Coordinates of C-alpha atoms and ligand atoms in Angstrom, one line a residue:
X1 CA -0.1 0.1 -0.1
X2 CA 2.6 2.5 1.3
X3 CA 4.7 1.8 -2.2
X4 CA 1.5 1.8 -3.9
X5 CA 1.1 5.2 -2.3
X6 CA 4.9 7.0 -2.8
X7 CA 4.9 5.1 -6.5
X8 CA 1.7 6.1 -8.2
X9 CA 0.7 9.1 -9.4
X10 CA -2.2 9.4 -7.1
X11 CA 0.1 11.0 -4.3
X12 CA 1.5 13.3 -6.6
X13 CA -1.9 14.4 -7.5
X14 CA -3.4 15.0 -3.6
X15 CA -0.2 17.2 -2.7
X16 CA -0.8 19.4 -6.3
X17 CA -2.1 22.7 -5.1
X18 CA -3.6 23.0 -8.6
X19 CA -5.8 19.9 -8.4
X20 CA -6.6 20.6 -4.7
X21 CA -7.6 24.2 -5.8
X22 CA -10.0 22.2 -8.6
X23 CA -11.3 20.1 -6.1
X24 CA -12.3 23.9 -4.5
X25 CA -14.1 25.0 -7.0
X26 CA -15.7 21.8 -7.9
X27 CA -17.2 21.9 -4.4
X28 CA -18.3 25.6 -5.0
X29 CA -20.4 24.4 -8.1
X30 CA -21.9 21.3 -6.5
X31 CA -23.0 23.5 -3.6
X32 CA -24.2 26.0 -5.5
X33 CA -26.2 24.2 -7.5
X34 CA -28.8 22.6 -5.0
X35 CA -29.9 23.2 -1.5
X36 CA -27.5 22.2 1.4
X37 CA -28.8 24.1 4.2
X38 CA -30.3 21.4 6.1
X39 CA -27.1 18.9 5.3
X40 CA -24.7 21.0 7.2
X41 CA -24.6 18.1 9.9
X42 CA -23.5 16.1 7.3
X43 CA -20.8 18.0 5.2
X44 CA -19.1 19.5 8.2
X45 CA -18.1 15.9 9.3
X46 CA -17.8 14.6 5.7
X47 CA -14.7 17.5 5.3
X48 CA -13.4 16.8 9.0
X49 CA -13.4 13.3 7.9
X50 CA -12.1 13.5 4.7
X51 CA -9.0 15.5 5.6
X52 CA -8.5 13.0 8.7
X53 CA -8.3 10.3 6.6
X54 CA -5.7 11.8 4.7
X55 CA -3.8 12.5 7.4
X56 CA -3.9 8.8 8.7
X57 CA -2.9 7.6 5.5
X58 CA -0.2 9.7 5.2
X59 CA 0.9 8.6 8.5
X60 CA 0.6 5.4 8.5
X61 CA 1.4 4.6 4.6
X62 CA 3.8 7.0 3.6
X63 CA 7.6 6.0 4.4
X64 CA 8.8 9.8 3.8
X65 CA 6.5 11.6 6.6
X66 CA 9.1 11.9 9.6
X67 CA 6.7 13.1 12.3
X68 CA 3.5 13.6 13.3
X69 CA 3.8 17.5 12.9
X70 CA 5.0 16.4 9.4
X71 CA 1.5 14.8 8.9
X72 CA -0.2 17.7 10.2
X73 CA 1.7 20.8 8.3
X74 CA 0.9 19.0 4.8
X75 CA -2.6 18.1 5.6
X76 CA -3.3 21.7 7.3
X77 CA -1.5 22.8 3.4
X78 CA -3.8 20.9 1.7
X79 CA -7.1 21.8 3.9
X80 CA -6.1 25.5 3.5
X81 CA -5.4 25.6 -0.6
X82 CA -8.5 23.5 -0.9
X83 CA -11.1 26.0 1.4
X84 CA -9.0 28.7 0.2
X85 CA -10.1 27.6 -3.4
X86 CA -14.0 27.3 -2.2
X87 CA -13.9 30.4 -0.6
X88 CA -12.5 32.4 -3.0
X89 CA -14.6 31.2 -5.7
X90 CA -17.7 31.7 -3.4
X91 CA -16.4 35.6 -2.8
X92 CA -15.9 36.1 -6.3
X93 CA -18.9 34.9 -8.0
X94 CA -21.2 36.0 -5.1
X95 CA -19.6 39.7 -5.4
X96 CA -18.9 39.9 -9.4
X97 CA -20.7 37.6 -11.0
X98 CA -24.3 36.6 -9.2
X99 CA -27.0 37.1 -11.3
X100 CA -28.4 39.3 -8.2
X101 CA -25.6 42.1 -8.7
X102 CA -27.6 44.4 -10.7
X103 CA -30.2 45.0 -7.2
X104 CA -28.3 47.9 -5.2
X105 CA -27.4 46.6 -1.3
X106 CA -24.5 46.6 1.2
X107 CA -21.4 44.8 -0.9
X108 CA -21.0 42.7 2.4
X109 CA -24.7 41.4 1.9
X110 CA -23.6 40.2 -1.4
X111 CA -20.6 38.2 0.2
X112 CA -22.6 36.4 3.0
X113 CA -25.2 36.3 5.4
X114 CA -23.1 37.1 8.2
X115 CA -23.9 41.1 7.2
X116 CA -27.4 40.7 7.9
X117 CA -26.2 38.7 11.4
X118 CA -24.1 41.4 12.3
X119 CA -27.5 44.0 11.5
X120 CA -29.6 41.7 13.7
X121 CA -27.1 41.9 16.8
X122 CA -27.0 45.8 16.6
X123 CA -30.3 45.7 18.8
X124 CA -32.3 42.5 17.7
X125 CA -34.6 44.5 15.5
X126 CA -33.9 43.2 12.1
X127 CA -36.9 44.7 10.5
X128 CA -35.4 48.7 11.6
X129 CA -32.3 47.5 10.0
X130 CA -34.0 46.3 6.4
X131 CA -36.6 49.6 6.7
X132 CA -32.8 51.9 6.8
X133 CA -31.8 49.8 3.5
X134 CA -34.3 50.6 1.8
X135 CA -34.2 54.2 2.5
X136 CA -30.5 54.3 2.1
X137 CA -30.8 52.9 -1.3
X138 CA -33.8 54.6 -2.2
X139 CA -35.0 51.7 -3.4
X140 CA -38.0 49.1 -3.5
X141 CA -35.6 46.3 -4.0
X142 CA -32.4 45.4 -1.5
X143 CA -30.1 42.8 -1.8
X144 CA -29.8 41.6 1.7
X145 CA -27.6 38.2 1.3
X146 CA -25.9 36.2 -1.6
X147 CA -29.2 34.9 -3.1
X148 CA -31.8 37.0 -1.2
X149 CA -33.5 39.9 -2.1
X150 CA -36.1 42.3 0.4
X151 CA -38.9 43.5 -1.8
X152 CA -41.3 45.9 -0.3
X153 CA -43.5 47.0 -3.3
X154 CA -47.3 45.8 -3.4
X155 CA -47.0 44.9 -6.4
X156 CA -45.2 42.0 -5.7
X157 CA -47.6 40.7 -3.0
X158 CA -49.9 38.4 -5.2
X159 CA -46.5 37.2 -7.0
X160 CA -44.9 36.1 -4.1
X161 CA -47.3 35.4 -1.3
X162 CA -51.0 35.6 -3.4
X163 CA -52.9 32.3 -4.0
X164 CA -51.7 31.1 -7.4
X165 CA -48.1 32.3 -6.4
X166 CA -45.2 30.1 -8.3
X167 CA -42.9 30.7 -5.2
X168 CA -42.3 28.3 -2.6
X169 CA -41.6 28.3 1.1
X170 CA -37.4 28.7 1.4
X171 CA -35.1 27.2 3.4
X172 CA -36.0 29.0 6.4
X173 CA -39.0 26.5 6.8
X174 CA -36.6 23.8 7.5
X175 CA -37.3 22.9 10.9
X176 CA -35.6 20.4 13.4
X177 CA -37.7 17.8 11.2
X178 CA -35.7 14.8 13.0
X179 CA -37.2 15.5 16.3
X180 CA -40.3 16.7 16.0
X181 CA -41.5 16.0 12.2
X182 CA -43.0 18.9 9.6
X183 CA -45.5 21.2 11.0
X184 CA -48.1 22.4 8.9
X185 CA -46.3 25.8 8.7
X186 CA -42.4 24.2 8.0
X187 CA -44.5 21.9 5.2
X188 CA -42.8 22.7 1.8
X189 CA -44.3 20.6 -0.6
X190 CA -46.7 23.2 -1.5
X191 CA -49.3 19.8 -2.6
X192 CA -48.9 18.1 0.5
X193 CA -49.4 21.6 2.5
X194 CA -52.7 21.9 0.7
X195 CA -53.7 18.2 1.6
X196 CA -52.8 19.2 5.4
X197 CA -54.6 22.6 5.1
X198 CA -58.0 20.6 4.2
X199 CA -57.7 19.0 7.4
X200 CA -56.7 21.8 9.5
X201 CA -59.5 24.0 8.1
X202 CA -62.0 21.8 9.6
X203 CA -60.4 22.7 13.3
X204 CA -61.0 26.7 12.5
X205 CA -64.2 26.6 10.3
X206 CA -67.0 28.7 11.7
X207 CA -68.9 25.8 13.5
X208 CA -65.4 24.9 15.3
X209 CA -64.5 28.4 16.5
X210 CA -68.3 28.9 17.9
X211 CA -67.1 25.7 20.2
X212 CA -64.2 27.5 21.2
X213 CA -65.7 30.8 22.2
X214 CA -66.4 29.8 25.9
X215 CA -62.9 28.9 26.8
X216 CA -62.0 32.5 25.1
X217 CA -64.7 34.0 27.5
X218 CA -63.9 32.4 30.4
X219 CA -59.8 33.1 30.1
X220 CA -60.8 36.6 29.1
X221 CA -62.9 36.6 32.0
X222 CA -60.2 35.7 34.6
X223 CA -57.8 37.8 33.2
X224 CA -60.2 40.8 34.3
X225 CA -60.6 39.3 37.6
X226 CA -56.6 39.5 37.8
X227 CA -56.3 42.6 36.4
X228 CA -59.1 44.0 39.0
X229 CA -57.1 42.6 41.6
X230 CA -54.1 44.6 40.4
X231 CA -55.7 47.8 39.4
X232 CA -54.7 50.7 41.6
X233 CA -51.4 49.7 42.1
X234 CA -48.8 52.3 41.1
X235 CA -47.4 49.8 38.5
X236 CA -48.4 46.6 36.6
X237 CA -47.1 44.9 33.7
X238 CA -49.5 44.6 31.0
X239 CA -47.4 42.5 28.7
X240 CA -46.9 39.5 31.6
X241 CA -50.6 39.2 31.9
X242 CA -51.3 39.1 28.4
X243 CA -48.7 36.6 28.0
X244 CA -50.1 34.5 30.7
X245 CA -53.6 35.0 28.9
X246 CA -52.8 33.9 25.6
X247 CA -50.9 30.9 26.4
X248 CA -53.6 29.8 28.9
X249 CA -56.1 30.2 26.1
X250 CA -54.1 28.5 23.4
X251 CA -53.3 25.6 25.8
X252 CA -56.9 25.3 26.7
X253 CA -58.0 25.5 22.7
X254 CA -54.9 23.2 21.5
X255 CA -55.3 20.7 23.7
X256 CA -57.7 21.1 26.5
X257 CA -54.5 22.2 28.8
X258 CA -54.2 25.3 30.5
X259 CA -50.9 26.2 31.3
X260 CA -52.8 28.0 34.6
X261 CA -50.8 30.9 34.4
X262 CA -53.3 33.6 34.9
X263 CA -54.3 31.7 38.2
X264 CA -50.9 31.4 39.5
X265 CA -49.8 35.1 38.0
X266 CA -46.3 33.5 36.8
X267 CA -45.2 32.5 33.9
X268 CA -44.4 28.7 33.6
X269 CA -41.1 27.8 33.6
X270 CA -41.5 25.9 30.5
X271 CA -42.5 29.0 28.6
X272 CA -40.1 31.0 30.2
X273 CA -37.2 29.0 28.6
X274 CA -39.0 29.3 25.5
X275 CA -39.0 32.8 25.1
X276 CA -35.0 32.6 26.6
X277 CA -34.0 30.3 23.6
X278 CA -36.0 32.5 21.1
X279 CA -33.2 34.6 20.6
X280 CA -31.3 31.8 19.0
X281 CA -33.8 32.1 16.0
X282 CA -33.0 35.7 15.5
X283 CA -29.5 34.8 14.1
X284 CA -31.0 30.9 12.8
X285 CA -33.3 33.2 10.6
X286 CA -30.7 34.6 9.0
X287 CA -28.2 31.6 8.7
X288 CA -30.2 28.8 7.2
X289 CA -27.7 26.3 7.2
X290 CA -27.2 27.0 10.8
X291 CA -30.1 25.2 12.6
X292 CA -29.2 21.8 10.9
X293 CA -25.8 21.9 13.2
X294 CA -27.4 23.7 16.4
X295 CA -30.6 21.4 16.6
X296 CA -28.3 18.3 16.8
X297 CA -26.3 19.7 19.4
X298 CA -27.6 20.7 23.1
X299 CA -25.4 24.0 22.9
X300 CA -27.5 27.3 23.4
X301 CA -30.9 25.2 22.4
X302 CA -31.6 22.9 25.1
X303 CA -34.5 24.9 25.9
X304 CA -35.8 25.0 23.1
X305 CA -35.0 21.2 22.9
X306 CA -37.0 21.0 26.0
X307 CA -40.0 22.3 24.8
X308 CA -40.3 20.3 21.8
X309 CA -39.7 17.3 23.9
X310 CA -42.7 18.5 26.4
X311 CA -45.1 19.6 23.4
X312 CA -44.8 16.1 22.2
X313 CA -45.7 14.6 25.6
X314 CA -48.3 16.2 26.4
X315 CA -49.6 15.7 22.6
X316 CA -49.3 11.9 23.6
X317 CA -51.4 12.5 26.7
X318 CA -54.1 14.2 25.1
X319 CA -54.2 11.2 22.9
X320 CA -55.6 9.4 25.7
X321 CA -58.4 11.5 26.7
X322 CA -61.6 12.6 25.0
X323 CA -62.1 16.4 26.7
X324 CA -65.7 17.5 27.3
X325 CA -65.0 20.5 25.1
X326 CA -63.8 20.1 21.5
X327 CA -60.2 20.9 20.9
X328 CA -58.5 21.7 18.0
X329 CA -56.3 18.0 18.3
X330 CA -60.0 16.5 18.4
X331 CA -59.6 17.8 14.6
X332 CA -56.3 16.7 13.9
X333 CA -55.5 13.5 15.8
X334 CA -56.9 10.8 13.7
X335 CA -59.2 8.4 16.3
X336 CA -58.6 5.2 14.5
X337 CA -54.9 5.5 14.8
X338 CA -53.4 4.5 18.0
X339 CA -50.2 6.3 17.8
X340 CA -49.6 9.9 17.1
X341 CA -48.0 11.0 14.4
X342 CA -44.3 12.4 13.9
X343 CA -45.8 15.4 12.2
X344 CA -48.1 16.3 15.0
X345 CA -45.7 17.3 17.5
X346 CA -44.7 19.7 15.4
X347 CA -47.6 21.0 14.7
X348 CA -48.4 20.9 18.7
X349 CA -45.5 23.1 19.0
X350 CA -46.5 25.7 16.2
X351 CA -49.7 26.4 17.1
X352 CA -48.4 26.9 21.0
X353 CA -46.3 29.6 19.9
X354 CA -48.0 30.5 16.4
X355 CA -50.8 31.3 18.5
X356 CA -50.1 32.7 21.3
X357 CA -46.8 34.7 21.2
X358 CA -48.1 36.8 18.5
X359 CA -51.9 37.8 20.4
X360 CA -49.8 38.9 23.5
X361 CA -47.4 40.8 21.1
X362 CA -50.2 42.4 19.4
X363 CA -52.2 43.2 22.4
X364 CA -49.1 44.3 24.2
X365 CA -48.1 47.1 21.6
X366 CA -52.4 47.9 21.4
X367 CA -51.8 49.0 25.0
X368 CA -48.9 51.0 24.6
X369 CA -50.9 53.2 21.7
X370 CA -54.1 53.4 23.9
X371 CA -51.7 55.1 26.5
X372 CA -49.8 57.4 24.0
X373 CA -53.1 58.5 21.9
X374 CA -55.6 58.7 24.8
X375 CA -58.0 60.3 22.4
X376 CA -58.0 56.8 20.9
X377 CA -58.5 55.4 24.1
X378 CA -61.6 57.7 24.9
X379 CA -62.9 57.5 22.2
X380 CA -63.3 53.6 22.1
X381 CA -64.7 53.7 25.2
X382 CA -67.4 55.7 24.1
X383 CA -68.3 53.2 21.5
X384 CA -67.9 49.9 23.8
X385 CA -69.7 51.6 26.7
X386 CA -72.5 51.6 24.4
X387 CA -72.9 48.1 23.5
X388 CA -74.6 46.4 26.0
X389 CA -74.4 48.9 29.0
X390 CA -76.1 46.5 31.8
X391 CA -73.5 43.7 31.1
X392 CA -70.2 43.9 33.1
X393 CA -68.5 41.5 31.0
X394 CA -69.0 41.7 27.4
X395 CA -68.6 38.1 25.7
X396 CA -67.0 37.3 22.1
X397 CA -70.2 37.2 20.7
X398 CA -71.5 40.9 21.7
X399 CA -68.2 42.3 20.2
X400 CA -69.0 40.6 16.5
X401 CA -70.3 43.8 15.3
X402 CA -67.8 46.9 16.3
X403 CA -66.0 48.0 13.4
X404 CA -63.9 50.5 15.4
X405 CA -62.8 48.0 17.6
X406 CA -61.6 45.8 14.7
X407 CA -60.0 49.2 13.4
X408 CA -58.3 49.6 16.7
X409 CA -57.3 46.0 16.4
X410 CA -56.1 46.3 12.8
X411 CA -53.9 49.8 13.2
X412 CA -52.1 47.5 16.4
X413 CA -51.5 45.0 13.5
X414 CA -50.3 47.5 11.1
X415 CA -47.8 49.5 13.1
X416 CA -46.5 46.6 15.1
X417 CA -46.7 43.2 13.0
X418 CA -46.4 40.0 15.3
X419 CA -44.2 38.7 12.4
X420 CA -42.3 42.0 11.5
X421 CA -39.7 41.3 8.7
X422 CA -41.8 38.9 6.6
X423 CA -41.8 35.4 5.3
X424 CA -39.4 34.0 3.3
X425 CA -40.1 32.8 0.0
X426 CA -38.6 31.2 -3.0
X427 CA -38.6 32.0 -6.6
X428 CA -39.6 29.1 -8.8
X429 CA -36.5 27.5 -11.1
X430 CA -37.6 29.9 -13.9
X431 CA -37.7 33.2 -12.3
X432 CA -40.1 36.0 -11.7
X433 CA -41.0 39.3 -13.4
X434 CA -42.4 42.0 -11.6
X435 CA -45.3 44.1 -12.7
X436 CA -42.8 46.6 -13.2
X437 CA -40.9 44.5 -15.2
X438 CA -38.0 43.8 -13.0
X439 CA -37.0 40.2 -13.5
X440 CA -36.1 38.5 -10.2
X441 CA -33.9 35.5 -11.4
X442 CA -34.8 32.0 -10.2
X443 CA -34.2 30.2 -7.3
X444 CA -34.0 33.3 -5.0
X445 CA -35.0 34.2 -1.5
X446 CA -37.4 37.1 -1.3
X447 CA -38.8 38.5 2.1
X448 CA -41.4 41.1 1.8
X449 CA -41.0 42.9 5.2
X450 CA -44.0 43.4 6.7
X451 CA -43.3 46.4 8.8
X452 CA -42.0 48.6 6.5
X453 CA -44.8 47.8 4.1
X454 CA -47.7 48.6 6.5
X455 CA -46.0 52.0 7.1
X456 CA -45.0 53.1 3.7
X457 CA -46.8 56.7 2.6
X458 CA -47.5 54.8 -1.0
X459 CA -49.6 52.7 1.0
X460 CA -51.1 54.9 4.3
X461 CA -51.9 58.4 4.5
X462 CA -50.3 59.6 7.6
X463 CA -48.5 56.1 8.0
X464 CA -47.3 56.6 11.3
X465 CA -50.6 57.7 13.2
X466 CA -52.5 55.1 14.9
X467 CA -55.6 55.8 13.3
X468 CA -58.2 53.4 13.4
X469 CA -60.6 55.4 11.4
X470 CA -59.0 54.7 8.6
X471 CA -60.5 50.7 8.6
X472 CA -64.0 52.0 8.8
X473 CA -66.2 54.6 6.8
X474 CA -64.6 57.1 8.8
X475 CA -61.4 57.7 7.1
X476 CA -61.0 54.8 4.7
X477 CA -59.0 57.2 2.1
X478 CA -56.4 56.7 4.7
X479 CA -55.7 53.4 3.7
X480 CA -54.4 53.9 -0.3
X481 CA -53.6 50.3 -0.8
X482 CA -55.5 47.6 0.6
X483 CA -52.6 45.1 -0.1
X484 CA -50.2 46.4 1.9
X485 CA -51.6 44.9 5.2
X486 CA -50.1 41.6 5.5
X487 CA -50.1 41.2 9.1
X488 CA -51.5 37.7 8.6
X489 CA -50.1 37.1 5.5
X490 CA -52.0 36.0 2.2
X491 CA -52.6 33.0 0.5
X492 CA -52.4 29.3 1.1
X493 CA -50.0 30.2 3.8
X494 CA -51.9 32.6 5.6
X495 CA -52.8 32.4 9.3
X496 CA -55.2 29.8 9.9
X497 CA -55.8 30.9 13.2
X498 CA -56.6 35.0 12.5
X499 CA -60.2 34.6 13.2
X500 CA -59.2 32.7 17.1
X501 CA -56.9 35.9 17.0
X502 CA -59.8 38.4 16.4
X503 CA -62.1 37.0 18.6
X504 CA -59.4 36.8 21.5
X505 CA -58.1 40.5 21.0
X506 CA -61.6 41.8 20.5
X507 CA -62.9 40.2 24.0
X508 CA -59.7 41.9 25.9
X509 CA -59.5 45.1 24.2
X510 CA -63.4 45.7 24.9
X511 CA -63.0 44.7 28.8
X512 CA -59.6 46.7 29.0
X513 CA -60.9 49.6 28.4
X514 CA -64.9 49.2 29.4
X515 CA -63.3 48.3 33.0
X516 CA -60.2 50.3 33.1
X517 CA -59.0 53.5 32.6
X518 CA -55.2 52.8 31.4
X519 CA -51.9 54.9 31.3
X520 CA -48.3 54.4 31.1
X521 CA -47.5 53.9 34.2
X522 CA -45.1 56.9 35.8
X523 CA -42.2 54.9 35.7
X524 CA -42.4 53.7 31.9
X525 CA -43.7 55.9 29.0
X526 CA -43.4 52.7 26.8
X527 CA -39.6 53.3 26.3
X528 CA -38.7 49.7 27.6
X529 CA -41.3 47.8 25.0
X530 CA -40.0 50.0 22.1
X531 CA -36.4 48.9 22.9
X532 CA -36.5 45.3 24.4
X533 CA -38.8 44.2 21.7
X534 CA -36.9 41.7 19.9
X535 CA -37.5 40.0 16.3
X536 CA -37.0 36.5 16.5
X537 CA -39.0 36.0 13.2
X538 CA -42.5 36.5 15.6
X539 CA -41.7 39.1 18.1
X540 CA -40.3 38.7 21.4
X541 CA -42.4 41.3 22.8
X542 CA -40.6 43.5 25.5
X543 CA -42.3 44.4 29.1
X544 CA -44.6 47.4 28.8
X545 CA -45.8 49.0 32.4
X546 CA -49.1 50.5 32.9
X547 CA -51.3 52.4 35.7
X548 CA -54.7 50.6 35.8
X549 CA -57.4 52.5 37.4
X550 CA -61.1 51.2 37.9
X551 CA -63.6 52.8 36.4
X552 CA -66.7 53.5 38.8
Ligands
LIG601 C1 -52.1 38.4 16.3 C2 -52.2 37.1 16.1 C3 -51.8 36.6 15.3 C4 -51.1 37.1 14.3 C5 -50.3 38.5 13.7 C6 -50.6 35.9 13.2 C7 -49.3 35.8 12.0 C8 -49.5 34.5 11.1 C9 -48.5 34.8 9.8 C10 -48.0 36.2 9.4 C11 -48.3 33.4 9.5 C12 -47.6 33.0 7.6 C13 -46.4 32.1 8.5 C14 -46.1 31.6 7.4 O1 -46.0 31.9 6.0 O2 -44.8 31.5 7.8 C15 -48.9 32.7 10.4 C16 -49.3 31.2 10.1 C17 -50.3 30.6 11.2 N1 -50.6 31.0 11.9 FE1 -51.3 32.8 12.7 N2 -51.0 34.8 13.5 C18 -52.1 35.0 14.9 C19 -52.3 33.8 15.7 C20 -52.5 32.9 15.2 C21 -53.7 32.1 16.4 C22 -54.2 32.4 17.4 C23 -53.1 31.0 15.6 C24 -53.9 29.3 16.1 C25 -54.8 29.0 16.8 C26 -52.4 30.9 14.4 C27 -52.0 29.5 14.0 C28 -50.9 29.7 12.9 C29 -50.8 28.3 12.0 C30 -51.0 27.1 12.3 C31 -50.1 29.1 10.8 C32 -49.7 28.2 9.6 C33 -50.3 28.1 8.6 C34 -50.2 27.6 7.2 O3 -49.0 27.2 7.2 O4 -51.2 27.1 6.5 N3 -52.1 32.4 14.5 N4 -49.7 33.5 11.1

C-alpha cells in the first residue's frame, strides 16, 4: 500500500495545489447547485473525516513522513488550499458575477448572510435595519444576502404570497424535522401543505370556532378579574398578564390543557425557557444552514429542545383523553390510529407558539398605543360603553359587530406586526417578472418586510399615525393600497388562526377599556417596550408597565 501511494501519481496528484484548488472549485459548483442548508450536519463532519482520513493514510502508509507534525503540516496545507479556493470562488462569484448583482445593497450583503447577522445583533430589531437599507438605497428592492432580496413593492405581494404564486417556502422553513417532524407551517411541499391545510380547515371553520368561544370568554373573564385585583397599584406589567392570558387560552383550545399562568400569576417555567431560547431564532432565521447543526447539539438550544419534548409528551397524554369540550387536536388526531404521527408533535409546538406569542405581542402594542393616544382610548371606550351597557362583562359574541374596535386592532397589527420581517419565499427556477418589468432570477430568496410595507406612505396616508378610522367608513381614504396589509400573510399559507386571534383580541380590548382607565406608569413611558422588543421571526415582546384605574 505504502509503495503504491509513493510510486503512483495519486500521491503527487493529492499534493498538487492545482488539483486541490480544482477540487475547491468543483465543490463550490456543487454547493451552488441545489440546496445544502439542511445537510450541514453531514457536510461538515464529511470534510473533517476526509482530511482526517488523508492524515491517517499519510501517517501510516507514507514512509517519507518523519513525524506527526509533518503530517499535520502537510494535511493542513492541503486543507488551506482547498478551502481557500472554495471560499475565493464563492466570494468572487457572489461579489461580481451573481445574477443578483444588478440590485442595490451593502457590498458585504452580497458576500455573506453574516452581514445580516451583524445587523440583527445591533439591537435584535432586524426589521428596522432593513427599513433603513430601503431608505439608504432609495429602492423598493434591496439585496440583503448572496441570493436574497428584500422587496417592499405592494405589486409584488400577489406574485410572492398570493393564492396562485409560483414561489415556495425557502430553506428557513427546514425545521428540526428529525426531532419533531414537519409542521403545517414548515411543510414546504405545496401539494402536501394543501392536503394538510384541508384537514386543518375543519378545526378553524365557523362551527369549530363557536366551540372555542366559551373558553375564550372564561379566560378573558379570568384576566379581567386578575387585573382588577392588581389595579390601582402604581404599576402593573400588562405585557406579562397578556402573555399569561394568551398561553392559557392556547393550551386550553389546542389540547385542553391550560398552563394555569393567569391563576398562578407567573410564567410557566417551560414558557420562560422557550422565550429565552427564541434569541437563537433571530440568528437562525438569517443563517439557514445553522439550525441543521444547532438542533443536533444541545449548545444554546436546550430550552427549545425541552419545549419540543414537552409538546410531544402533552400531545401523547391528550391522545388518551376525550375532553369535555372539543379542542383543535380533536380535529387533527385520527381516532383510528393508536399512535400520534411524528408531524403532529411539530404541529403542537407550532400552535402554541404561533397562537400565543403573536396575540400577546399584538395586544401589548395595542395597550401601548392606547396609552400613547389617549383620545383613541376615550373614543373606543365611548363606543364600547354603548354595547349592552347593562352587562359587566362583554362576551365574544357581543363584539362581533363593532367596526371601530376592529379598526383599533387592525391599526395595532399594522404598526406593530407580530411577524415584522416577513416570510421567506423562493422564486421558481424560471424566475419571476414583477409588474414593473423587473426580472428576479430563479431560486432567489425573497422577504417582503411587513413592518416597512405597512408603514409606507405610498400605501397609507399619515402612515405613522395610529388611526382606527382608516379601517372604517370614517376615514377609509387613509388606506391607499389595501394589499399592503400583510399581518396575517396572504394566500395558501396565510394565518389559519386569524379569526380566533380576532375573537381573543376583541374580547380583551373591549373589556379592558370598559373596566379600566389605562395610562403609562410613572416609571415607564413605553420606552422599555420599544427597546426590548426583539425580532425573533415572531416578536419576542418587551415589557410594558401601565397604571390601571378601575372605572366606577
Ligand atoms: C395576532 C395574532 C396572529 C398573527 C399576527 C399571526 C400571523 C401569522 C402569519 C404572518 C402567518 C404566516 C406564517 C408563514 O407563512 O410562515 C401565520 C401562520 C399560521 N398561524 Fe398565525 N397569527 C396569529 C394568531 C394565530 C393563532 C391564534 C393561531 C392558532 C390558533 C395561529 C396559527 C397559525 C398557523 C397554524 C399558521 C400556519 C398556517 C399554514 O402554514 O398554513 N395564528 N400566522
